[in-house]
XYZ file of N, CA, C and O in Angstrom:
268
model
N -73.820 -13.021 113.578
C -73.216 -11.832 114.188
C -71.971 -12.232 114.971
O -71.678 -13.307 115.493
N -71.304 -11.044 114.908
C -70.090 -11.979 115.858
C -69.696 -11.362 117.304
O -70.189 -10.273 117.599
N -68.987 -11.891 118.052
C -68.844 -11.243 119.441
C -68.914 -10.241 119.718
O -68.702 -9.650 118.659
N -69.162 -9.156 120.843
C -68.722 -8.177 120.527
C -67.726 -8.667 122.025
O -67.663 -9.752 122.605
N -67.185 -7.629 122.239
C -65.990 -7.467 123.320
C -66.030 -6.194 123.958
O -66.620 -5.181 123.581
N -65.176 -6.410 125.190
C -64.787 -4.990 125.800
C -63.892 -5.047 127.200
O -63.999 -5.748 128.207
N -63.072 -4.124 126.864
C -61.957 -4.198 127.712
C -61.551 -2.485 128.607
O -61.544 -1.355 128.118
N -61.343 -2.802 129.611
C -61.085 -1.489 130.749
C -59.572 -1.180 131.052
O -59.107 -1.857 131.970
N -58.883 -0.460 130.570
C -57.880 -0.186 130.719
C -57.785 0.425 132.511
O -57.762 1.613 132.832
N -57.752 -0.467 133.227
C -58.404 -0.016 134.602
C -57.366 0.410 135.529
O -57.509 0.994 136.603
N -56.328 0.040 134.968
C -54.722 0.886 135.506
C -55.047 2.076 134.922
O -55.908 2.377 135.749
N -55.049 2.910 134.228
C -55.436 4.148 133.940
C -56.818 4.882 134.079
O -56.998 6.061 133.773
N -57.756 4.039 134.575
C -59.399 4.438 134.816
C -59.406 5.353 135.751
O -58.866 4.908 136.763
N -59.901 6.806 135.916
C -60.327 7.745 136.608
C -61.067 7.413 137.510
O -61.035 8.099 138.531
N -62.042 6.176 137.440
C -63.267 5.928 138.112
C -64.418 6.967 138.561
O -64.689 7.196 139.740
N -64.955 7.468 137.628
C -65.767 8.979 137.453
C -66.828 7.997 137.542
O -67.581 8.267 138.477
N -67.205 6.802 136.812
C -68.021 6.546 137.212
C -69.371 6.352 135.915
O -70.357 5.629 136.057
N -69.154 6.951 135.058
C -69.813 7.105 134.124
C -70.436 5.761 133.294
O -71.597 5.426 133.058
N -69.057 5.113 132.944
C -69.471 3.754 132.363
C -71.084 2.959 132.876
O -72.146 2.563 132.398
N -70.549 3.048 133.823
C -71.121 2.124 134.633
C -72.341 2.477 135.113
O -73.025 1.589 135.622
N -72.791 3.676 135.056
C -73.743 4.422 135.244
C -74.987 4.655 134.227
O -76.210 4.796 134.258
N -73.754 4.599 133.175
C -74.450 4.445 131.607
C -75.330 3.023 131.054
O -76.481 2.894 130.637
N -74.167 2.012 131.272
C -74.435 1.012 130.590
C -74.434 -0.161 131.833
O -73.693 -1.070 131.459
N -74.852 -0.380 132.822
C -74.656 -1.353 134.106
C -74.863 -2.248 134.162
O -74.866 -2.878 135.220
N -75.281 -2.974 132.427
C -75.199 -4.376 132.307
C -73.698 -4.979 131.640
O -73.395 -6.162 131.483
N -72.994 -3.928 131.356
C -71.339 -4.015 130.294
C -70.768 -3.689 132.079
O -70.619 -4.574 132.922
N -70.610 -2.701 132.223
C -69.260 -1.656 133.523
C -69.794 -1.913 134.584
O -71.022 -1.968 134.641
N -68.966 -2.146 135.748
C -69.479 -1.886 136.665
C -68.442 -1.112 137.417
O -67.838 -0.663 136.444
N -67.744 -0.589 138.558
C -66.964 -0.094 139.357
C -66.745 -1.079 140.508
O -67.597 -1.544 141.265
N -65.497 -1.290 140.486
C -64.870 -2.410 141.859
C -65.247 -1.551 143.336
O -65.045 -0.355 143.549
N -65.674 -2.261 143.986
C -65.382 -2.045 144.867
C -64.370 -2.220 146.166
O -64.475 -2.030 147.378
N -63.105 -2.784 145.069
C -62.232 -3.282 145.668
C -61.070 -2.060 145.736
O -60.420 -1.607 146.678
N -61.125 -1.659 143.934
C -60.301 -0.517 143.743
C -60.802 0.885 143.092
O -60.136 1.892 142.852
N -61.931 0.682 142.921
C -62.715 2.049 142.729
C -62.641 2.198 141.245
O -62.852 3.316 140.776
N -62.291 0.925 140.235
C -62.118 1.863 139.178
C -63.260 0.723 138.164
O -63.896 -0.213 138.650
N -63.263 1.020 137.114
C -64.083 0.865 135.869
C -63.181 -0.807 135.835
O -61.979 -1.050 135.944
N -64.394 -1.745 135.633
C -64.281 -3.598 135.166
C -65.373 -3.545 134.474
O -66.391 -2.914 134.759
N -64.998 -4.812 132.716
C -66.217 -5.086 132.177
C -66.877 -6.233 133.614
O -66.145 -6.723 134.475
N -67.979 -6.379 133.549
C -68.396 -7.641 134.250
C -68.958 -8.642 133.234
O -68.716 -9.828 133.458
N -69.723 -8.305 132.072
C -70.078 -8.774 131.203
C -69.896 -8.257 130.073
O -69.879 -7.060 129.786
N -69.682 -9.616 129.071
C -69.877 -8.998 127.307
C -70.876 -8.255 126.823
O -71.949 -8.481 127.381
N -70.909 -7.135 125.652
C -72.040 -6.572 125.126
C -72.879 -7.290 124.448
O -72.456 -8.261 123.822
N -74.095 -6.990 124.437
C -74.791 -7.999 123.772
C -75.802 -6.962 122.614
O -75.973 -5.744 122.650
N -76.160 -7.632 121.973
C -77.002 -7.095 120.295
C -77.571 -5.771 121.417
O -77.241 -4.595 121.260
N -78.344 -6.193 122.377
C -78.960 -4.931 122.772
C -78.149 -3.597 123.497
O -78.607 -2.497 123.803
N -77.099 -4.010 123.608
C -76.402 -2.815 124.262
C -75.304 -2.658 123.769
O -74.692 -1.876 124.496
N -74.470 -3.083 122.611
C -73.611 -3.091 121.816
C -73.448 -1.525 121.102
O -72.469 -1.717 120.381
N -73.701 -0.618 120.971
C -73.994 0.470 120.473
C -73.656 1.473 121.529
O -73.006 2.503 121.350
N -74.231 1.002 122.774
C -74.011 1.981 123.976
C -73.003 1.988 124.605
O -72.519 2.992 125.127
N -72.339 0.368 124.660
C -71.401 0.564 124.955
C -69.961 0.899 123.803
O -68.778 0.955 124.137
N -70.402 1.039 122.738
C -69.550 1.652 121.757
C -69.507 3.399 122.003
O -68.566 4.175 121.834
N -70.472 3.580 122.320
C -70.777 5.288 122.528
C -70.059 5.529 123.749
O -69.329 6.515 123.643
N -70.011 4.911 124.986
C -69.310 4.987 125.736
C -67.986 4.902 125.906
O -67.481 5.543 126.828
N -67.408 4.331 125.300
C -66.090 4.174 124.992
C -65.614 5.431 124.086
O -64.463 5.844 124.225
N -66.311 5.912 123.354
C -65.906 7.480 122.790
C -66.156 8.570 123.373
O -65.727 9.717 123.246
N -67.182 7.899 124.276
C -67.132 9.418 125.240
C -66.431 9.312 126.965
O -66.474 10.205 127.812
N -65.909 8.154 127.085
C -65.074 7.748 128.851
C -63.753 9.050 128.515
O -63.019 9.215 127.541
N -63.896 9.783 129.784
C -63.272 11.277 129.593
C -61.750 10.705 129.391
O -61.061 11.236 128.518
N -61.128 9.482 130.288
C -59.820 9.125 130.734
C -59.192 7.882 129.099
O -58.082 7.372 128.946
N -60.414 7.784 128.196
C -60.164 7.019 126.963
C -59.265 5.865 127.744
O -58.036 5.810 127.719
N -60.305 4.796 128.563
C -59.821 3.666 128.619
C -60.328 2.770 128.503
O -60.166 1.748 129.170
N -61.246 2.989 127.404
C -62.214 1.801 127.175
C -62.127 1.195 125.962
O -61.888 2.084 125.144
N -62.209 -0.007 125.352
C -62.240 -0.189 123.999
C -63.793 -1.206 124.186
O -64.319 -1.699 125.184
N -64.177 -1.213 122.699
C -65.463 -2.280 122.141
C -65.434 -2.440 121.217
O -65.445 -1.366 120.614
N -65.383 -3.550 120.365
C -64.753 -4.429 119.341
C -65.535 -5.182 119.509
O -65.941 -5.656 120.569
N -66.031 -5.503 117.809
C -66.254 -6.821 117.544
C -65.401 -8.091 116.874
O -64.707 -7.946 115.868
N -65.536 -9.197 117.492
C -64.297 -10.062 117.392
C -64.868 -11.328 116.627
O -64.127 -12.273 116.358
């Protein structure tokens, strides 16, 4: 299988909050700047969710790719 990935376009992140709410082993929210950071890669078990999430983040700044 191969990597998966994921990246936060976090200059443009709304910080609603959702990601991270959803999936809180991929997103978490800074508490530095309030907005959407991966903290970790997706893995076989959450690879899907965080694909679903990324089609549904209202501000579309998420991507998940496998690499």
């Amino acid at each position: 299988m191969n990597t998966m990935k994921a990246a936060v376009n976090s200059k443009d992140c709304w910080g609603c909050g959702y990601c991270a709410a959803t999936c809180p082993a991929v997103f978490k929210i800074s508490d530095k700047d309030g907005k959407a950071h991966v903290h970790a890669l997706p893995t076989a078990d959450n690879a899907q969710l965080a694909k679903d999430i990324s089609e549904a983040c209202p501000a579309r700044v998420i991507e998940v790719w496998e690499d």
